[in-house]
């Protein structure tokens, strides 16, 4: 599902603009373009994320706010989603600081100083659901986490204070909220539940999700409204994501399995399916693809949180993989080292024992895995596809049995190489797809052809060597594990990529 969804995104990004409204409405949508940016970063589409961010700068209103496509009315919700995107990109794209401040300033100024309430469109306007009433203003909770993140990045206490004030106002609104209210489309209801989770209001999110769970069917479907037979695909994706985040993996897996059956050959999803479908039933809204991608990513992270106890915290020094890492990366004292997809940090710990003066960082998508990383090693929770480090930050990078979970393989390798310093070395060890079936694996896991990964690394300018290595008690290589070592050319030679060579000892 994920690969098809990413292809849809690439096809529906407007050149020099943002993401379309839908497959039939091919104009850029500022709100959706904004909250697409973290999604793009999460699948390794950094350049497209920057394009979206730059286009948003060009359409920002003079007052700092954002309107809908073809509209001139400022919306707090839309502005908040642009803040979400810009805040995600700011650490590696600092030119966004000024427009981000302007958007945040507008939000704080637009909110009611006494209650923290954000302005809503007039009744019968953009938020009208016809006879069902209006979209609940509690969706403005989805503005608050981005505003808080911007406050932290920009060191603006005003933003953080407003978030605390506004959160209390909206918490009063959702305290007795039920899914069977007539205006609760799953898409909007899930905005609220995800926002509660983002804001640390886990118990409130659990209550809200427990209520909608009453309506989930055995096949994973959830009706778009409590009283209709049709489903909103976007809402199903969002609910799956929130269930994964809350640890409700059984419900989430069922919802995601159902969503997969809805995916169109294009990689997108109609807004709704079933008898009487009434939410974009014949077109594919962009936001449905966004949340499908994020639900799949949450599934992978949730898998490792749930199965963390199955993974070891150490590795024998005479293991073939350990020897390969030590021999190809050392010596490392005084150097910056990244263990990407570190799990519990067993390779990071191995390097720490050998080179105690190395500055080692362990990155993993699973918070539960990182909890076991030894003291003295920095911990960063993120994916291989979106690493929060500057270009060329590490002298050495290792990625052991982690690339197989990245799904977007070329993009993940590009990100690994991006953070590797000129003259630095990268070591990747993973499984040989010629040995598929030798081990049990989740359905998203990807094994590799030696020449495929060598070609990707070589195309990025590295000199590459590849060879089989042993593992566990298998001291002699049997072809299951392949080790790739890539050397980044020194800065003075970086332009001479045409001379890069690839060698293999397979």
GROMACS .gro file of C-alpha atoms in nm:
model
  506
    1UNK     CA    1   0.000   0.000   0.000
    2UNK     CA    2   0.270   0.247   0.101
    3UNK     CA    3   0.464   0.238  -0.225
    4UNK     CA    4   0.148   0.297  -0.431
    5UNK     CA    5   0.047   0.587  -0.208
    6UNK     CA    6   0.387   0.751  -0.245
    7UNK     CA    7   0.363   0.720  -0.624
    8UNK     CA    8   0.023   0.892  -0.604
    9UNK     CA    9   0.176   1.180  -0.410
   10UNK     CA   10   0.453   1.230  -0.665
   11UNK     CA   11   0.203   1.233  -0.952
   12UNK     CA   12  -0.030   1.479  -0.781
   13UNK     CA   13   0.224   1.734  -0.661
   14UNK     CA   14   0.196   2.045  -0.876
   15UNK     CA   15   0.526   2.158  -1.028
   16UNK     CA   16   0.650   2.452  -0.824
   17UNK     CA   17   0.337   2.436  -0.609
   18UNK     CA   18   0.175   2.220  -0.346
   19UNK     CA   19  -0.040   1.909  -0.335
   20UNK     CA   20  -0.368   1.902  -0.525
   21UNK     CA   21  -0.706   1.913  -0.357
   22UNK     CA   22  -0.794   1.582  -0.520
   23UNK     CA   23  -0.752   1.375  -0.834
   24UNK     CA   24  -1.020   1.591  -1.000
   25UNK     CA   25  -0.945   1.930  -0.842
   26UNK     CA   26  -0.591   1.995  -0.956
   27UNK     CA   27  -0.518   2.315  -0.766
   28UNK     CA   28  -0.278   2.343  -0.472
   29UNK     CA   29  -0.441   2.332  -0.129
   30UNK     CA   30  -0.243   2.532   0.133
   31UNK     CA   31  -0.377   2.356   0.443
   32UNK     CA   32  -0.315   2.007   0.307
   33UNK     CA   33   0.017   2.108   0.152
   34UNK     CA   34   0.123   2.222   0.498
   35UNK     CA   35   0.042   1.905   0.684
   36UNK     CA   36   0.179   1.696   0.399
   37UNK     CA   37   0.531   1.820   0.476
   38UNK     CA   38   0.591   1.589   0.777
   39UNK     CA   39   0.449   1.302   0.571
   40UNK     CA   40   0.692   1.375   0.288
   41UNK     CA   41   0.983   1.389   0.529
   42UNK     CA   42   0.873   1.056   0.671
   43UNK     CA   43   0.903   0.889   0.328
   44UNK     CA   44   1.231   1.055   0.236
   45UNK     CA   45   1.085   1.314  -0.003
   46UNK     CA   46   1.287   1.602   0.142
   47UNK     CA   47   1.314   1.804  -0.181
   48UNK     CA   48   0.940   1.786  -0.243
   49UNK     CA   49   0.882   1.892   0.118
   50UNK     CA   50   1.102   2.197   0.058
   51UNK     CA   51   0.915   2.276  -0.261
   52UNK     CA   52   0.586   2.267  -0.072
   53UNK     CA   53   0.727   2.487   0.204
   54UNK     CA   54   0.859   2.744  -0.043
   55UNK     CA   55   0.527   2.757  -0.228
   56UNK     CA   56   0.345   2.817   0.100
   57UNK     CA   57   0.574   3.113   0.171
   58UNK     CA   58   0.470   3.258  -0.166
   59UNK     CA   59   0.096   3.237  -0.087
   60UNK     CA   60   0.102   3.347   0.278
   61UNK     CA   61  -0.134   3.637   0.339
   62UNK     CA   62   0.013   3.973   0.443
   63UNK     CA   63  -0.127   3.918   0.794
   64UNK     CA   64   0.053   3.580   0.823
   65UNK     CA   65  -0.254   3.359   0.786
   66UNK     CA   66  -0.368   3.115   0.517
   67UNK     CA   67  -0.690   3.076   0.322
   68UNK     CA   68  -0.841   2.786   0.132
   69UNK     CA   69  -0.784   2.732  -0.240
   70UNK     CA   70  -0.944   3.012  -0.439
   71UNK     CA   71  -1.054   3.186  -0.119
   72UNK     CA   72  -0.938   3.497   0.065
   73UNK     CA   73  -1.082   3.417   0.408
   74UNK     CA   74  -0.821   3.335   0.674
   75UNK     CA   75  -0.873   3.009   0.862
   76UNK     CA   76  -0.711   2.918   1.193
   77UNK     CA   77  -0.722   2.547   1.113
   78UNK     CA   78  -0.554   2.592   0.776
   79UNK     CA   79  -0.291   2.823   0.922
   80UNK     CA   80  -0.218   2.572   1.196
   81UNK     CA   81  -0.149   2.298   0.943
   82UNK     CA   82   0.101   2.518   0.760
   83UNK     CA   83   0.266   2.576   1.099
   84UNK     CA   84   0.275   2.197   1.139
   85UNK     CA   85   0.463   2.159   0.813
   86UNK     CA   86   0.702   2.449   0.855
   87UNK     CA   87   0.790   2.348   1.212
   88UNK     CA   88   0.879   1.997   1.092
   89UNK     CA   89   1.114   2.136   0.828
   90UNK     CA   90   1.262   2.433   1.015
   91UNK     CA   91   1.560   2.250   1.174
   92UNK     CA   92   1.706   2.180   0.829
   93UNK     CA   93   1.549   2.475   0.642
   94UNK     CA   94   1.602   2.783   0.861
   95UNK     CA   95   1.475   3.030   0.598
   96UNK     CA   96   1.127   2.938   0.722
   97UNK     CA   97   1.176   3.111   1.057
   98UNK     CA   98   1.025   3.448   0.962
   99UNK     CA   99   0.712   3.318   0.784
  100UNK     CA  100   0.664   3.064   1.063
  101UNK     CA  101   0.670   3.341   1.324
  102UNK     CA  102   0.418   3.542   1.124
  103UNK     CA  103   0.178   3.248   1.102
  104UNK     CA  104   0.210   3.175   1.475
  105UNK     CA  105   0.167   3.541   1.565
  106UNK     CA  106  -0.153   3.550   1.363
  107UNK     CA  107  -0.291   3.242   1.541
  108UNK     CA  108  -0.222   3.382   1.886
  109UNK     CA  109  -0.367   3.721   1.792
  110UNK     CA  110  -0.675   3.561   1.634
  111UNK     CA  111  -0.752   3.354   1.944
  112UNK     CA  112  -0.974   3.489   2.217
  113UNK     CA  113  -0.750   3.627   2.491
  114UNK     CA  114  -0.982   3.513   2.771
  115UNK     CA  115  -1.086   3.165   2.657
  116UNK     CA  116  -0.818   3.059   2.409
  117UNK     CA  117  -1.088   2.986   2.152
  118UNK     CA  118  -0.983   3.014   1.787
  119UNK     CA  119  -1.217   3.173   1.531
  120UNK     CA  120  -1.450   2.950   1.328
  121UNK     CA  121  -1.620   3.016   0.992
  122UNK     CA  122  -1.972   3.158   1.006
  123UNK     CA  123  -2.259   2.903   1.022
  124UNK     CA  124  -2.354   2.768   0.682
  125UNK     CA  125  -2.007   2.842   0.548
  126UNK     CA  126  -1.694   2.636   0.495
  127UNK     CA  127  -1.762   2.408   0.792
  128UNK     CA  128  -2.126   2.335   0.712
  129UNK     CA  129  -2.235   1.971   0.700
  130UNK     CA  130  -2.584   2.059   0.581
  131UNK     CA  131  -2.859   1.906   0.796
  132UNK     CA  132  -2.594   1.747   1.019
  133UNK     CA  133  -2.485   2.088   1.145
  134UNK     CA  134  -2.130   2.223   1.156
  135UNK     CA  135  -1.792   2.057   1.194
  136UNK     CA  136  -1.704   2.053   1.564
  137UNK     CA  137  -1.478   2.342   1.655
  138UNK     CA  138  -1.284   2.094   1.870
  139UNK     CA  139  -1.084   2.011   1.556
  140UNK     CA  140  -0.889   2.325   1.649
  141UNK     CA  141  -0.710   2.100   1.897
  142UNK     CA  142  -0.519   1.987   1.587
  143UNK     CA  143  -0.367   2.335   1.565
  144UNK     CA  144  -0.219   2.333   1.914
  145UNK     CA  145   0.060   2.075   1.897
  146UNK     CA  146   0.213   2.244   1.589
  147UNK     CA  147   0.193   2.581   1.764
  148UNK     CA  148   0.359   2.436   2.073
  149UNK     CA  149   0.635   2.281   1.858
  150UNK     CA  150   0.695   2.617   1.692
  151UNK     CA  151   0.714   2.781   2.034
  152UNK     CA  152   0.986   2.539   2.137
  153UNK     CA  153   1.181   2.577   1.812
  154UNK     CA  154   1.157   2.956   1.814
  155UNK     CA  155   1.189   2.992   2.193
  156UNK     CA  156   0.860   3.183   2.209
  157UNK     CA  157   0.689   3.134   2.548
  158UNK     CA  158   0.384   3.325   2.417
  159UNK     CA  159   0.298   3.041   2.184
  160UNK     CA  160   0.334   2.777   2.453
  161UNK     CA  161   0.122   2.977   2.699
  162UNK     CA  162  -0.152   3.018   2.440
  163UNK     CA  163  -0.152   2.643   2.372
  164UNK     CA  164  -0.201   2.562   2.741
  165UNK     CA  165  -0.484   2.815   2.768
  166UNK     CA  166  -0.656   2.707   2.446
  167UNK     CA  167  -0.619   2.336   2.524
  168UNK     CA  168  -0.822   2.378   2.842
  169UNK     CA  169  -1.103   2.545   2.648
  170UNK     CA  170  -1.126   2.262   2.397
  171UNK     CA  171  -1.089   1.989   2.658
  172UNK     CA  172  -1.412   2.115   2.810
  173UNK     CA  173  -1.579   2.066   2.470
  174UNK     CA  174  -1.465   1.706   2.427
  175UNK     CA  175  -1.516   1.584   2.782
  176UNK     CA  176  -1.854   1.427   2.702
  177UNK     CA  177  -1.804   1.391   2.326
  178UNK     CA  178  -1.954   1.083   2.160
  179UNK     CA  179  -1.904   0.951   1.809
  180UNK     CA  180  -2.276   0.912   1.752
  181UNK     CA  181  -2.329   1.289   1.739
  182UNK     CA  182  -2.475   1.371   1.394
  183UNK     CA  183  -2.182   1.593   1.288
  184UNK     CA  184  -1.905   1.345   1.368
  185UNK     CA  185  -1.761   1.229   1.039
  186UNK     CA  186  -1.475   0.991   1.119
  187UNK     CA  187  -1.232   1.222   0.940
  188UNK     CA  188  -1.306   1.514   1.174
  189UNK     CA  189  -1.355   1.297   1.481
  190UNK     CA  190  -1.011   1.143   1.427
  191UNK     CA  191  -0.850   1.487   1.398
  192UNK     CA  192  -0.964   1.546   1.754
  193UNK     CA  193  -0.843   1.212   1.888
  194UNK     CA  194  -0.501   1.243   1.724
  195UNK     CA  195  -0.468   1.597   1.858
  196UNK     CA  196  -0.546   1.478   2.210
  197UNK     CA  197  -0.271   1.218   2.181
  198UNK     CA  198  -0.026   1.479   2.046
  199UNK     CA  199  -0.102   1.708   2.339
  200UNK     CA  200  -0.039   1.437   2.597
  201UNK     CA  201  -0.408   1.391   2.677
  202UNK     CA  202  -0.392   1.016   2.643
  203UNK     CA  203  -0.685   0.930   2.868
  204UNK     CA  204  -0.914   1.164   2.677
  205UNK     CA  205  -0.799   1.010   2.349
  206UNK     CA  206  -0.858   0.660   2.485
  207UNK     CA  207  -1.212   0.750   2.584
  208UNK     CA  208  -1.284   0.896   2.243
  209UNK     CA  209  -1.139   0.597   2.061
  210UNK     CA  210  -1.321   0.351   2.287
  211UNK     CA  211  -1.646   0.518   2.189
  212UNK     CA  212  -1.586   0.492   1.814
  213UNK     CA  213  -1.461   0.134   1.863
  214UNK     CA  214  -1.821   0.035   1.941
  215UNK     CA  215  -1.894   0.085   1.571
  216UNK     CA  216  -1.596  -0.099   1.422
  217UNK     CA  217  -1.699  -0.405   1.223
  218UNK     CA  218  -1.523  -0.741   1.220
  219UNK     CA  219  -1.359  -0.660   0.886
  220UNK     CA  220  -1.208  -0.343   1.036
  221UNK     CA  221  -1.445  -0.094   0.875
  222UNK     CA  222  -1.587   0.199   1.070
  223UNK     CA  223  -1.891   0.382   0.928
  224UNK     CA  224  -1.831   0.740   0.819
  225UNK     CA  225  -2.104   0.852   1.060
  226UNK     CA  226  -2.255   0.633   1.327
  227UNK     CA  227  -2.584   0.606   1.135
  228UNK     CA  228  -2.469   0.534   0.776
  229UNK     CA  229  -2.361   0.215   0.594
  230UNK     CA  230  -2.075   0.375   0.400
  231UNK     CA  231  -1.717   0.446   0.507
  232UNK     CA  232  -1.486   0.747   0.481
  233UNK     CA  233  -1.148   0.603   0.376
  234UNK     CA  234  -0.958   0.897   0.522
  235UNK     CA  235  -1.128   0.851   0.856
  236UNK     CA  236  -1.046   0.480   0.866
  237UNK     CA  237  -0.678   0.560   0.801
  238UNK     CA  238  -0.676   0.825   1.074
  239UNK     CA  239  -0.845   0.600   1.327
  240UNK     CA  240  -0.595   0.323   1.251
  241UNK     CA  241  -0.312   0.565   1.314
  242UNK     CA  242  -0.450   0.674   1.650
  243UNK     CA  243  -0.518   0.316   1.760
  244UNK     CA  244  -0.158   0.228   1.677
  245UNK     CA  245  -0.031   0.526   1.877
  246UNK     CA  246  -0.242   0.424   2.176
  247UNK     CA  247  -0.121   0.064   2.162
  248UNK     CA  248  -0.458  -0.070   2.041
  249UNK     CA  249  -0.283  -0.275   1.775
  250UNK     CA  250  -0.557  -0.533   1.712
  251UNK     CA  251  -0.814  -0.269   1.618
  252UNK     CA  252  -0.555  -0.073   1.422
  253UNK     CA  253  -0.445  -0.378   1.222
  254UNK     CA  254  -0.804  -0.459   1.131
  255UNK     CA  255  -0.872  -0.103   1.020
  256UNK     CA  256  -0.553  -0.093   0.814
  257UNK     CA  257  -0.626  -0.430   0.654
  258UNK     CA  258  -0.970  -0.301   0.553
  259UNK     CA  259  -0.819   0.022   0.418
  260UNK     CA  260  -0.580  -0.177   0.202
  261UNK     CA  261  -0.877  -0.340   0.027
  262UNK     CA  262  -1.005   0.005  -0.071
  263UNK     CA  263  -0.688   0.136  -0.235
  264UNK     CA  264  -0.742   0.218  -0.601
  265UNK     CA  265  -0.498   0.108  -0.875
  266UNK     CA  266  -0.376   0.469  -0.882
  267UNK     CA  267  -0.246   0.432  -0.526
  268UNK     CA  268  -0.507   0.676  -0.398
  269UNK     CA  269  -0.841   0.636  -0.222
  270UNK     CA  270  -1.183   0.775  -0.300
  271UNK     CA  271  -1.313   0.986  -0.016
  272UNK     CA  272  -1.584   0.733   0.059
  273UNK     CA  273  -1.706   0.388  -0.041
  274UNK     CA  274  -2.035   0.202  -0.007
  275UNK     CA  275  -2.406   0.253  -0.057
  276UNK     CA  276  -2.494   0.619  -0.021
  277UNK     CA  277  -2.130   0.734  -0.007
  278UNK     CA  278  -2.137   1.112   0.021
  279UNK     CA  279  -1.781   1.233   0.092
  280UNK     CA  280  -1.577   1.279  -0.228
  281UNK     CA  281  -1.720   0.949  -0.359
  282UNK     CA  282  -1.576   0.980  -0.711
  283UNK     CA  283  -1.245   1.156  -0.649
  284UNK     CA  284  -0.934   1.089  -0.447
  285UNK     CA  285  -0.868   1.363  -0.189
  286UNK     CA  286  -0.500   1.415  -0.118
  287UNK     CA  287  -0.544   1.395   0.259
  288UNK     CA  288  -0.668   1.038   0.235
  289UNK     CA  289  -0.332   0.936   0.090
  290UNK     CA  290  -0.145   1.127   0.360
  291UNK     CA  291  -0.317   0.943   0.642
  292UNK     CA  292  -0.286   0.605   0.473
  293UNK     CA  293   0.091   0.658   0.453
  294UNK     CA  294   0.111   0.761   0.817
  295UNK     CA  295  -0.104   0.469   0.933
  296UNK     CA  296   0.135   0.227   0.763
  297UNK     CA  297   0.433   0.401   0.925
  298UNK     CA  298   0.265   0.382   1.266
  299UNK     CA  299   0.211   0.013   1.207
  300UNK     CA  300   0.584  -0.047   1.164
  301UNK     CA  301   0.678   0.157   1.472
  302UNK     CA  302   0.406  -0.015   1.675
  303UNK     CA  303   0.536  -0.356   1.570
  304UNK     CA  304   0.876  -0.285   1.722
  305UNK     CA  305   0.729  -0.135   2.038
  306UNK     CA  306   0.523  -0.452   2.087
  307UNK     CA  307   0.802  -0.697   2.007
  308UNK     CA  308   1.090  -0.516   2.179
  309UNK     CA  309   1.130  -0.798   2.431
  310UNK     CA  310   1.215  -1.036   2.145
  311UNK     CA  311   1.534  -0.848   2.059
  312UNK     CA  312   1.872  -0.886   2.224
  313UNK     CA  313   2.069  -0.610   2.393
  314UNK     CA  314   2.414  -0.744   2.311
  315UNK     CA  315   2.613  -0.910   2.034
  316UNK     CA  316   2.914  -1.139   2.062
  317UNK     CA  317   3.240  -0.982   1.950
  318UNK     CA  318   3.315  -1.285   1.733
  319UNK     CA  319   2.982  -1.259   1.549
  320UNK     CA  320   3.060  -1.198   1.182
  321UNK     CA  321   2.843  -0.887   1.174
  322UNK     CA  322   3.016  -0.740   1.479
  323UNK     CA  323   3.360  -0.808   1.333
  324UNK     CA  324   3.259  -0.642   1.007
  325UNK     CA  325   3.144  -0.329   1.189
  326UNK     CA  326   3.458  -0.303   1.404
  327UNK     CA  327   3.700  -0.367   1.120
  328UNK     CA  328   3.540  -0.135   0.867
  329UNK     CA  329   3.449   0.161   1.087
  330UNK     CA  330   3.734   0.185   1.341
  331UNK     CA  331   3.917   0.360   1.493
  332UNK     CA  332   3.647   0.600   1.613
  333UNK     CA  333   3.773   0.786   1.922
  334UNK     CA  334   3.689   1.154   1.891
  335UNK     CA  335   3.452   1.091   1.600
  336UNK     CA  336   3.076   1.128   1.563
  337UNK     CA  337   2.901   0.799   1.490
  338UNK     CA  338   2.538   0.724   1.400
  339UNK     CA  339   2.378   0.384   1.458
  340UNK     CA  340   2.072   0.423   1.234
  341UNK     CA  341   1.793   0.180   1.318
  342UNK     CA  342   1.978   0.097   1.638
  343UNK     CA  343   1.709  -0.109   1.810
  344UNK     CA  344   1.829  -0.161   2.167
  345UNK     CA  345   2.171  -0.026   2.076
  346UNK     CA  346   2.374  -0.345   2.079
  347UNK     CA  347   2.606  -0.230   1.800
  348UNK     CA  348   2.629   0.119   1.949
  349UNK     CA  349   2.729  -0.043   2.280
  350UNK     CA  350   2.989  -0.254   2.100
  351UNK     CA  351   3.146   0.059   1.951
  352UNK     CA  352   3.128   0.237   2.286
  353UNK     CA  353   3.328  -0.041   2.452
  354UNK     CA  354   3.600  -0.022   2.189
  355UNK     CA  355   3.610   0.356   2.149
  356UNK     CA  356   3.477   0.522   2.467
  357UNK     CA  357   3.567   0.869   2.339
  358UNK     CA  358   3.346   0.840   2.030
  359UNK     CA  359   3.027   1.049   2.029
  360UNK     CA  360   2.767   0.785   1.943
  361UNK     CA  361   2.402   0.848   1.856
  362UNK     CA  362   2.139   0.572   1.839
  363UNK     CA  363   1.839   0.645   1.618
  364UNK     CA  364   1.533   0.422   1.604
  365UNK     CA  365   1.166   0.451   1.520
  366UNK     CA  366   1.064   0.267   1.840
  367UNK     CA  367   1.060   0.446   2.174
  368UNK     CA  368   1.045   0.112   2.353
  369UNK     CA  369   1.360  -0.010   2.178
  370UNK     CA  370   1.548   0.310   2.258
  371UNK     CA  371   1.463   0.272   2.626
  372UNK     CA  372   1.721  -0.010   2.641
  373UNK     CA  373   2.008   0.184   2.479
  374UNK     CA  374   2.301   0.206   2.726
  375UNK     CA  375   2.388   0.527   2.910
  376UNK     CA  376   2.636   0.754   2.739
  377UNK     CA  377   2.480   0.701   2.397
  378UNK     CA  378   2.250   0.974   2.264
  379UNK     CA  379   1.899   0.855   2.174
  380UNK     CA  380   1.687   0.996   1.893
  381UNK     CA  381   1.344   0.863   1.801
  382UNK     CA  382   1.289   0.900   1.428
  383UNK     CA  383   1.288   0.701   1.108
  384UNK     CA  384   1.572   0.638   0.866
  385UNK     CA  385   1.383   0.845   0.612
  386UNK     CA  386   1.371   1.164   0.818
  387UNK     CA  387   1.679   1.206   1.034
  388UNK     CA  388   1.699   1.536   1.225
  389UNK     CA  389   2.069   1.594   1.163
  390UNK     CA  390   2.256   1.842   0.944
  391UNK     CA  391   2.419   1.732   0.621
  392UNK     CA  392   2.756   1.565   0.674
  393UNK     CA  393   2.717   1.548   1.052
  394UNK     CA  394   2.865   1.202   1.118
  395UNK     CA  395   3.211   1.061   1.049
  396UNK     CA  396   3.073   0.707   1.047
  397UNK     CA  397   2.726   0.561   0.993
  398UNK     CA  398   2.613   0.204   1.051
  399UNK     CA  399   2.276   0.056   0.964
  400UNK     CA  400   2.243  -0.309   1.065
  401UNK     CA  401   1.926  -0.506   0.980
  402UNK     CA  402   1.727  -0.183   0.974
  403UNK     CA  403   1.720  -0.074   0.611
  404UNK     CA  404   1.496  -0.376   0.545
  405UNK     CA  405   1.217  -0.198   0.736
  406UNK     CA  406   1.242   0.140   0.560
  407UNK     CA  407   1.011   0.044   0.267
  408UNK     CA  408   1.133   0.343   0.061
  409UNK     CA  409   1.481   0.198   0.015
  410UNK     CA  410   1.653   0.444  -0.226
  411UNK     CA  411   1.524   0.737  -0.021
  412UNK     CA  412   1.647   0.582   0.304
  413UNK     CA  413   1.994   0.518   0.161
  414UNK     CA  414   2.006   0.875   0.032
  415UNK     CA  415   1.924   1.000   0.381
  416UNK     CA  416   2.197   0.784   0.536
  417UNK     CA  417   2.450   0.923   0.291
  418UNK     CA  418   2.325   1.279   0.341
  419UNK     CA  419   2.435   1.280   0.705
  420UNK     CA  420   2.773   1.118   0.628
  421UNK     CA  421   3.068   1.358   0.632
  422UNK     CA  422   3.309   1.388   0.338
  423UNK     CA  423   3.572   1.118   0.389
  424UNK     CA  424   3.335   0.923   0.615
  425UNK     CA  425   3.244   0.554   0.605
  426UNK     CA  426   2.905   0.385   0.604
  427UNK     CA  427   2.843   0.017   0.681
  428UNK     CA  428   2.512  -0.148   0.596
  429UNK     CA  429   2.447  -0.511   0.686
  430UNK     CA  430   2.124  -0.675   0.577
  431UNK     CA  431   1.972  -0.988   0.435
  432UNK     CA  432   2.013  -1.136   0.090
  433UNK     CA  433   1.687  -1.170  -0.101
  434UNK     CA  434   1.819  -1.487  -0.261
  435UNK     CA  435   1.763  -1.639   0.085
  436UNK     CA  436   1.399  -1.533   0.122
  437UNK     CA  437   1.215  -1.787   0.334
  438UNK     CA  438   1.512  -1.863   0.557
  439UNK     CA  439   1.361  -1.650   0.836
  440UNK     CA  440   1.012  -1.537   0.931
  441UNK     CA  441   0.947  -1.173   0.842
  442UNK     CA  442   0.665  -0.915   0.852
  443UNK     CA  443   0.505  -0.842   0.516
  444UNK     CA  444   0.666  -0.498   0.477
  445UNK     CA  445   1.022  -0.622   0.528
  446UNK     CA  446   1.247  -0.600   0.224
  447UNK     CA  447   1.558  -0.810   0.153
  448UNK     CA  448   1.822  -0.704  -0.095
  449UNK     CA  449   2.014  -0.803  -0.401
  450UNK     CA  450   2.382  -0.724  -0.346
  451UNK     CA  451   2.415  -0.541  -0.676
  452UNK     CA  452   2.094  -0.339  -0.623
  453UNK     CA  453   2.218  -0.175  -0.304
  454UNK     CA  454   2.569  -0.136  -0.443
  455UNK     CA  455   2.423   0.053  -0.739
  456UNK     CA  456   2.228   0.289  -0.512
  457UNK     CA  457   2.534   0.371  -0.300
  458UNK     CA  458   2.752   0.415  -0.607
  459UNK     CA  459   2.499   0.652  -0.765
  460UNK     CA  460   2.536   0.870  -0.455
  461UNK     CA  461   2.909   0.905  -0.512
  462UNK     CA  462   3.048   0.643  -0.274
  463UNK     CA  463   3.319   0.387  -0.338
  464UNK     CA  464   3.153   0.060  -0.242
  465UNK     CA  465   3.262  -0.288  -0.140
  466UNK     CA  466   3.024  -0.575  -0.066
  467UNK     CA  467   3.079  -0.920   0.083
  468UNK     CA  468   2.898  -1.193   0.271
  469UNK     CA  469   2.946  -1.209   0.649
  470UNK     CA  470   2.875  -1.469   0.915
  471UNK     CA  471   2.624  -1.430   1.199
  472UNK     CA  472   2.536  -1.582   1.537
  473UNK     CA  473   2.691  -1.931   1.551
  474UNK     CA  474   2.733  -1.933   1.173
  475UNK     CA  475   3.097  -1.826   1.169
  476UNK     CA  476   3.147  -1.885   0.799
  477UNK     CA  477   2.924  -1.681   0.566
  478UNK     CA  478   2.639  -1.881   0.416
  479UNK     CA  479   2.500  -1.604   0.197
  480UNK     CA  480   2.223  -1.485   0.432
  481UNK     CA  481   2.390  -1.160   0.537
  482UNK     CA  482   2.563  -0.909   0.311
  483UNK     CA  483   2.786  -0.625   0.432
  484UNK     CA  484   2.819  -0.314   0.218
  485UNK     CA  485   3.090  -0.061   0.300
  486UNK     CA  486   3.079   0.279   0.132
  487UNK     CA  487   3.340   0.553   0.156
  488UNK     CA  488   3.239   0.911   0.095
  489UNK     CA  489   3.504   1.095  -0.106
  490UNK     CA  490   3.693   1.370   0.080
  491UNK     CA  491   3.560   1.719   0.020
  492UNK     CA  492   3.829   1.798  -0.237
  493UNK     CA  493   3.729   1.491  -0.438
  494UNK     CA  494   3.353   1.515  -0.393
  495UNK     CA  495   3.301   1.651  -0.744
  496UNK     CA  496   3.487   1.363  -0.903
  497UNK     CA  497   3.199   1.119  -0.869
  498UNK     CA  498   3.251   0.984  -1.218
  499UNK     CA  499   3.562   0.808  -1.091
  500UNK     CA  500   3.374   0.628  -0.811
  501UNK     CA  501   3.416   0.252  -0.823
  502UNK     CA  502   3.219  -0.041  -0.691
  503UNK     CA  503   3.381  -0.369  -0.600
  504UNK     CA  504   3.232  -0.689  -0.468
  505UNK     CA  505   3.378  -0.998  -0.307
  506UNK     CA  506   3.066  -1.211  -0.341
   0.00000   0.00000   0.00000
